[in-house]
Short mmCIF file of N, CA and C in Angstrom, two decimals:
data_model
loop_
_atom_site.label_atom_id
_atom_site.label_comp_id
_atom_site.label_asym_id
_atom_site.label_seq_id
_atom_site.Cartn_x
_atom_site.Cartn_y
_atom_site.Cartn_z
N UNK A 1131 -89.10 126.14 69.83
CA UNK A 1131 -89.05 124.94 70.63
C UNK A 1131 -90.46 124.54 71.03
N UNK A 1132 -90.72 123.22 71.33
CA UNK A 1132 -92.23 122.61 71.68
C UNK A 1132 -92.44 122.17 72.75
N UNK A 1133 -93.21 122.19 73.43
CA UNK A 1133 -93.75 121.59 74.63
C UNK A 1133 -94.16 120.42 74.41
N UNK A 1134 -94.08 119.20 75.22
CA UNK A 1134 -94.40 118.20 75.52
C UNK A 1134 -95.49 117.69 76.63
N UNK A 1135 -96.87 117.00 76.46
CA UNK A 1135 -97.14 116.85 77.34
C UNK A 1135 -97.09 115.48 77.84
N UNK A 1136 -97.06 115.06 78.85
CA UNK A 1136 -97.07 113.64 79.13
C UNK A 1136 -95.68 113.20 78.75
N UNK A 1137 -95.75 112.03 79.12
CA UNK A 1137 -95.07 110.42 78.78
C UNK A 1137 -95.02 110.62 77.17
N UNK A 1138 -93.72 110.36 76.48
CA UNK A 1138 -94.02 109.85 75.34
C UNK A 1138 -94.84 108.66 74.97
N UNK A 1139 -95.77 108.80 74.03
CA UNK A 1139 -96.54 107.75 73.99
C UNK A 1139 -97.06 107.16 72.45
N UNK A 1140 -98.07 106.54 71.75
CA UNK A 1140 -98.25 106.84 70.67
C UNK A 1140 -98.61 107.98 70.06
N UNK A 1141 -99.58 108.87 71.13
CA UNK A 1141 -99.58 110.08 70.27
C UNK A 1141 -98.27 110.80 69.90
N UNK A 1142 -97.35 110.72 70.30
CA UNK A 1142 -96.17 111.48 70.47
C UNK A 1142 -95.41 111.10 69.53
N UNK A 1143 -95.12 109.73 69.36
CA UNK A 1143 -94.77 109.35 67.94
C UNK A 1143 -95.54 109.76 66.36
N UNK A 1144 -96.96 109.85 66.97
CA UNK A 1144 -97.35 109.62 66.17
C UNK A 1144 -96.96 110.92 65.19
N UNK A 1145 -97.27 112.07 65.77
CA UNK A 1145 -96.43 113.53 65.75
C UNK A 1145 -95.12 113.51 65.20
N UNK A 1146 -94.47 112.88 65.71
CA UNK A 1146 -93.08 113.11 64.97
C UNK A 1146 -93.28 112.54 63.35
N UNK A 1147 -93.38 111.52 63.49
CA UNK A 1147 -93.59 110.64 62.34
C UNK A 1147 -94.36 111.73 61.29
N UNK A 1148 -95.17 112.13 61.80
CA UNK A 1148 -96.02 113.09 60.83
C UNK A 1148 -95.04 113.78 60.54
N UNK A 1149 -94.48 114.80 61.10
CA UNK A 1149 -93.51 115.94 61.26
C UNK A 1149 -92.39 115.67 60.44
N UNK A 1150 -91.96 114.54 60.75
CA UNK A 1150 -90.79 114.11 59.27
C UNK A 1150 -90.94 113.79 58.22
N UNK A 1151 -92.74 113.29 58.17
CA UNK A 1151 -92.57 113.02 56.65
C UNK A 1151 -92.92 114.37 55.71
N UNK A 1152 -93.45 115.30 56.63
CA UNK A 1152 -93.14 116.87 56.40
C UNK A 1152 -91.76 117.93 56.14
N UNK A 1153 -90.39 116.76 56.55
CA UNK A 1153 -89.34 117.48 56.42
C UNK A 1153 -89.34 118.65 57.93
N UNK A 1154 -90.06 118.54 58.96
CA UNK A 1154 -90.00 118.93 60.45
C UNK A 1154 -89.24 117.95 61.37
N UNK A 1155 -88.55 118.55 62.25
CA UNK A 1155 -87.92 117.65 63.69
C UNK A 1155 -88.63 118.46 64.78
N UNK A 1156 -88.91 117.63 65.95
CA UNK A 1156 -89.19 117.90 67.10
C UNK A 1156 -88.67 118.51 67.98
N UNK A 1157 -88.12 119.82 68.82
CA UNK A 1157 -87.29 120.25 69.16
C UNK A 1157 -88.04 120.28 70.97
N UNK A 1158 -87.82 119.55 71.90
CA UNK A 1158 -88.68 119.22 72.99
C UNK A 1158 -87.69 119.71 73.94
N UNK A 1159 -88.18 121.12 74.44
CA UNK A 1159 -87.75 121.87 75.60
C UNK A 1159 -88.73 121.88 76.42
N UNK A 1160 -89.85 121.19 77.10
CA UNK A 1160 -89.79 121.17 78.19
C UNK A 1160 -91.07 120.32 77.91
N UNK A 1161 -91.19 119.74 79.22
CA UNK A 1161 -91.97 118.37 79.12
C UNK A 1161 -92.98 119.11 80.61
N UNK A 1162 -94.68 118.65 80.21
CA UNK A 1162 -95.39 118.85 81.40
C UNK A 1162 -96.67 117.79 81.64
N UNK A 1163 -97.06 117.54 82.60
CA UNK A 1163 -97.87 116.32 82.81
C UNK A 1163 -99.33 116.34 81.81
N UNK A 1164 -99.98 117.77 81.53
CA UNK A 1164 -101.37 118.04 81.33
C UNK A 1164 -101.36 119.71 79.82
N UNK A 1165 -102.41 119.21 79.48
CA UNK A 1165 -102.51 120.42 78.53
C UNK A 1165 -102.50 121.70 79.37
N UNK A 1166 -103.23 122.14 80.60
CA UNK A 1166 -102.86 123.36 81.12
C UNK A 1166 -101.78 123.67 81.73
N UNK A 1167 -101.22 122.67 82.23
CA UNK A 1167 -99.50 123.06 82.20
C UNK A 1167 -98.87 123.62 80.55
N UNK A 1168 -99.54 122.97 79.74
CA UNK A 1168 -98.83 123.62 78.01
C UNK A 1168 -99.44 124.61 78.41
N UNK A 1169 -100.15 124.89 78.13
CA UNK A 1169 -100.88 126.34 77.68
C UNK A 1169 -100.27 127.47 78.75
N UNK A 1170 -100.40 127.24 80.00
CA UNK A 1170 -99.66 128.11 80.75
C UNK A 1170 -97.66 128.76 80.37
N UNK A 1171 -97.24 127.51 80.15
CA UNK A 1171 -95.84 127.87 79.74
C UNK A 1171 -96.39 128.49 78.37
N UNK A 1172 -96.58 128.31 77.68
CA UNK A 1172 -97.04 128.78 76.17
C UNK A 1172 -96.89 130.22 76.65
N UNK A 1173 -98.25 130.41 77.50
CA UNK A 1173 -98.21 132.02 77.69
C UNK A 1173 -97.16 132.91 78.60
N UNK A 1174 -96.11 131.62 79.10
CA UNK A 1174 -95.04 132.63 79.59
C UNK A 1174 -94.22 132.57 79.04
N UNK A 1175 -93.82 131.94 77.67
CA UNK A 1175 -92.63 131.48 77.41
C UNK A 1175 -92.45 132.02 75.44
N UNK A 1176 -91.23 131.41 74.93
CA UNK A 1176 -91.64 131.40 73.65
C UNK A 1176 -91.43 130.18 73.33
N UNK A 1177 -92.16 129.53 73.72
CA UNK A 1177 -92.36 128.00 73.76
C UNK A 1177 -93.71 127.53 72.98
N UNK A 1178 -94.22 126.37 71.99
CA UNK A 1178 -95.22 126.24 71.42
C UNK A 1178 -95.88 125.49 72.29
N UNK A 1179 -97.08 124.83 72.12
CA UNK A 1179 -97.83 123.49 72.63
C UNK A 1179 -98.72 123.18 71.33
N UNK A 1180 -98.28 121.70 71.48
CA UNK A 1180 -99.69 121.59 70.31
C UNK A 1180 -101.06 120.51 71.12
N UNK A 1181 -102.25 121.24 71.31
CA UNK A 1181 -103.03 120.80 71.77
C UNK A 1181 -104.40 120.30 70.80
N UNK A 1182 -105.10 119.74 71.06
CA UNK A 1182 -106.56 120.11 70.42
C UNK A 1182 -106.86 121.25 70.33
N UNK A 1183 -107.80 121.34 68.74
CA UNK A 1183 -108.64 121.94 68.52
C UNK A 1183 -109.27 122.97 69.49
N UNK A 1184 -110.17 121.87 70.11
CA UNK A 1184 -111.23 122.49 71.39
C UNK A 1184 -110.20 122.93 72.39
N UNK A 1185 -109.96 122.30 73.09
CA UNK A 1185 -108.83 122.82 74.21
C UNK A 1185 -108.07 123.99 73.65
N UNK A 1186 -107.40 124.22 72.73
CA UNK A 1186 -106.96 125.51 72.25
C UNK A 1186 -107.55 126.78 72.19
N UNK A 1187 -108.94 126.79 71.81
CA UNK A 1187 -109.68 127.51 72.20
C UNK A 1187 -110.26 128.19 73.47
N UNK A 1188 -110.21 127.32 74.02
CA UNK A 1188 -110.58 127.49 75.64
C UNK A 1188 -109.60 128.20 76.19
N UNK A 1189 -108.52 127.90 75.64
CA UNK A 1189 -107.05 128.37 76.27
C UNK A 1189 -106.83 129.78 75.95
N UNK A 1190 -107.41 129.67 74.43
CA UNK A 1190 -106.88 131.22 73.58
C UNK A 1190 -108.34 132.22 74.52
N UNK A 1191 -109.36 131.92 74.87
CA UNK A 1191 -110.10 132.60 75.66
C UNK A 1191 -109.42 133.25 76.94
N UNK A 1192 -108.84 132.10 77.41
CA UNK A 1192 -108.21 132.80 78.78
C UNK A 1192 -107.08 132.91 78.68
N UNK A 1193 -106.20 133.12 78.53
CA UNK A 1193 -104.44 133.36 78.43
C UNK A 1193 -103.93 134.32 76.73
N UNK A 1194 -103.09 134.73 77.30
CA UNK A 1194 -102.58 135.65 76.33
C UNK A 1194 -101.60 134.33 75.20
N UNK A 1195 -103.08 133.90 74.13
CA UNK A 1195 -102.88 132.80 73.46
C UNK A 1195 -103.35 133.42 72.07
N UNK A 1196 -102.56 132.48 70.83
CA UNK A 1196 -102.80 132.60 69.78
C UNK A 1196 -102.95 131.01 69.21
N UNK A 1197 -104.13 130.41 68.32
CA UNK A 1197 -103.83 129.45 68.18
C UNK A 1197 -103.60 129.18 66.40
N UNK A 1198 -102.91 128.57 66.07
CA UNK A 1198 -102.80 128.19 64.63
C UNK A 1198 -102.48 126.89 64.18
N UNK A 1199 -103.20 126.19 63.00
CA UNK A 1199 -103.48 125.41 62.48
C UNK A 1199 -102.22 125.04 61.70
N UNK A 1200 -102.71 123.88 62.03
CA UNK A 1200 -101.30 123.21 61.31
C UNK A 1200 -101.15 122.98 60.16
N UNK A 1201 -100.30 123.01 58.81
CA UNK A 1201 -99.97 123.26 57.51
C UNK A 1201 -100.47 121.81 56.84
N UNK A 1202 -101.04 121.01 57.60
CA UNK A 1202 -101.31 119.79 57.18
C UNK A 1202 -102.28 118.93 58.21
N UNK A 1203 -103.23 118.04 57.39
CA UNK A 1203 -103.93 117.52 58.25
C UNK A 1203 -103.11 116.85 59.50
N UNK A 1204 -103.98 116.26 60.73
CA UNK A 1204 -103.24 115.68 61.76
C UNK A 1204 -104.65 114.75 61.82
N UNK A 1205 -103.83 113.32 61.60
CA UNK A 1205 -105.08 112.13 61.58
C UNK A 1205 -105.58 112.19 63.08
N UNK A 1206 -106.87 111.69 62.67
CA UNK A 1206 -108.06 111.63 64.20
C UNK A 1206 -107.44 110.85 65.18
N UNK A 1207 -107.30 110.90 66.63
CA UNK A 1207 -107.10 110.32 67.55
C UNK A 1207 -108.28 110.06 68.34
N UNK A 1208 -108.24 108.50 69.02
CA UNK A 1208 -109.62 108.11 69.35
C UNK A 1208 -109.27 108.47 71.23
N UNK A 1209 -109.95 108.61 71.78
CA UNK A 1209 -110.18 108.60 73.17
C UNK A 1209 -110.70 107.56 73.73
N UNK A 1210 -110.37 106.67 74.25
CA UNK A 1210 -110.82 105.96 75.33
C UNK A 1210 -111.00 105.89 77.23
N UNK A 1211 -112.10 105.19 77.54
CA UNK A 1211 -111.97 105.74 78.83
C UNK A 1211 -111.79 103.78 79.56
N UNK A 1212 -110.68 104.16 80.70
CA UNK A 1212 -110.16 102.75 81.36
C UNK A 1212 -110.32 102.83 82.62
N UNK A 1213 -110.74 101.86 83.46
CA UNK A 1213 -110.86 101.40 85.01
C UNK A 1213 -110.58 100.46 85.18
N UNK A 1214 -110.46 100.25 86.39
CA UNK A 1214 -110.41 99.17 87.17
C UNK A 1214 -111.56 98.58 87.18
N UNK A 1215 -111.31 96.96 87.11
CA UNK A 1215 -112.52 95.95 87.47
C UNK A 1215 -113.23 95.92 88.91
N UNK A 1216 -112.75 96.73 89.69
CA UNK A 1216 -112.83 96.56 90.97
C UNK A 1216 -113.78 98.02 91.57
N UNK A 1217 -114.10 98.81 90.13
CA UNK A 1217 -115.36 100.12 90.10
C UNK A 1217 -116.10 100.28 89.28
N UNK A 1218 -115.68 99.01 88.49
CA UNK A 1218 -116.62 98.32 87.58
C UNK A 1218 -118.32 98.39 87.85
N UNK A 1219 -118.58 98.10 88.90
CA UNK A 1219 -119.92 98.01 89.43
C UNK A 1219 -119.90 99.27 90.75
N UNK A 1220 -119.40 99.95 90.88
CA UNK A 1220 -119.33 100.86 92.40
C UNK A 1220 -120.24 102.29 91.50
N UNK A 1221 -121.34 102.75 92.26
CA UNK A 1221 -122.58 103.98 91.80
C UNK A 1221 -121.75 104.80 91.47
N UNK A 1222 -120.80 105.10 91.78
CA UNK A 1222 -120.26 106.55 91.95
C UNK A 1222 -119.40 106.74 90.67
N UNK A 1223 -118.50 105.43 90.63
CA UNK A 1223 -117.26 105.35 89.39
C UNK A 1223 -118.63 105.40 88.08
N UNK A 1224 -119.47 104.63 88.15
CA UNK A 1224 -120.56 104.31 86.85
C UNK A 1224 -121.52 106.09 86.32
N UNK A 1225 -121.53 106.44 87.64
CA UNK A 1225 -122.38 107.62 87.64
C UNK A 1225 -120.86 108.58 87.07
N UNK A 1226 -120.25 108.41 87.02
CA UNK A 1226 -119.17 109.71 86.85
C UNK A 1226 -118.72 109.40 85.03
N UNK A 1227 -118.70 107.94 85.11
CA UNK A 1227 -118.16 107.67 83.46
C UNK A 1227 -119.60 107.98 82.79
N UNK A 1228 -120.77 107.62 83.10
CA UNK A 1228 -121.47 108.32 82.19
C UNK A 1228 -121.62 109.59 82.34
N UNK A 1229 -121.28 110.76 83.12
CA UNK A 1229 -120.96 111.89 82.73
C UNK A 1229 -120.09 112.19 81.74
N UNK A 1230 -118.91 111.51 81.87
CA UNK A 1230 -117.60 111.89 81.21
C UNK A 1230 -117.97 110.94 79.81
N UNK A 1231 -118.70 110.23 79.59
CA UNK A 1231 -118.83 109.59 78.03
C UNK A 1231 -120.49 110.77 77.67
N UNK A 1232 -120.91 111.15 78.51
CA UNK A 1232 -122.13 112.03 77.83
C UNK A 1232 -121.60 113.25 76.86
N UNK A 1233 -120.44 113.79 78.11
CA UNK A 1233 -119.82 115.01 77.80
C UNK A 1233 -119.25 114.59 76.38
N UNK A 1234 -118.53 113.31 76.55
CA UNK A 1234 -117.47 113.80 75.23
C UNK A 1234 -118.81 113.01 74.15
N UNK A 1235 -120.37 112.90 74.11
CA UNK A 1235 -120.82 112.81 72.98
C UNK A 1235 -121.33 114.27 72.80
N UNK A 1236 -121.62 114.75 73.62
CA UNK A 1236 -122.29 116.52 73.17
C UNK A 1236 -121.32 117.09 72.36
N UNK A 1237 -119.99 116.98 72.39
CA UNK A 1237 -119.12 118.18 72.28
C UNK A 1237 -119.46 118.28 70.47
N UNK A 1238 -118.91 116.96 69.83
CA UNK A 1238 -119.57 117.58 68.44
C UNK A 1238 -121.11 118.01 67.75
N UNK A 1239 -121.85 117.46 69.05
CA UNK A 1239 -122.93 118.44 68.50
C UNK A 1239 -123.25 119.32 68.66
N UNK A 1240 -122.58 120.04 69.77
CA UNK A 1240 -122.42 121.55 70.09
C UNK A 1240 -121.60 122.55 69.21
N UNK A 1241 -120.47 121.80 69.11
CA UNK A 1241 -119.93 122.49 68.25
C UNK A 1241 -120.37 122.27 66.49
N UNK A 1242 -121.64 121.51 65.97
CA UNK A 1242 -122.39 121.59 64.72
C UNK A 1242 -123.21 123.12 65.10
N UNK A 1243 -124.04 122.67 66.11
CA UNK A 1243 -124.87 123.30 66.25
C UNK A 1243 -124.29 125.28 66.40
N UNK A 1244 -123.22 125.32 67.21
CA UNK A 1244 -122.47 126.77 67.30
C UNK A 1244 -122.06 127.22 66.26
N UNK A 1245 -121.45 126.46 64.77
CA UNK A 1245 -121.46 126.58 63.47
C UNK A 1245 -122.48 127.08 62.57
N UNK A 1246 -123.61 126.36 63.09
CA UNK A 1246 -124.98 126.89 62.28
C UNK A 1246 -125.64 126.04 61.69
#
């Protein structure tokens, strides 16, 4: 059985859709807001999660985790980041999204660079 995170959404379709044209169905026993809610049931349960790459890792570091790759590619999903017009201009919201857009440009060059 699989864990769910979130709201069904496009990623979630997008998953199934993959999954059937694989001859797989979705079998969704339990639904949680965030990837560390998956990963936590994961490690109490015999329950799957399918997370990222990176995040899987992090997870398999700390929790009694195993992670494995899926039998077939899974097309790229883009990330976007959304606000309100109304923190649009406020120091704090501007100072925090360019943290959070710095972070997610390092991550693949960290992970080139940890490769070799």
């Amino acid at each position: 059985m699989l864990l769910a995170q979130g709201r069904p959404g496009v990623g979630h379709h997008q998953h199934a859709r993959l999954l059937k044209e694989h001859g797989l169905t979705r079998e969704v026993g339990l639904a949680v807001p965030h990837f560390f809610a998956a990963a936590m049931a994961a490690a109490r349960t015999d329950l799957v999660a399918g997370v990222p790459r990176r995040v899987a890792r992090s997870f398999c570091e700390m929790l009694a985790l195993r992670a494995v790759e899926l039998p077939f590619a899974f097309p790229h999903m883009t990330t976007a980041l959304m606000w309100h017009t109304r923190t649009d201009a406020d120091p704090g919201a501007r100072y925090f999204r360019s943290l959070v857009t710095e972070a997610l440009r390092e991550a693949p060059r960290a992970r080139r660079q940890l490769k070799g």
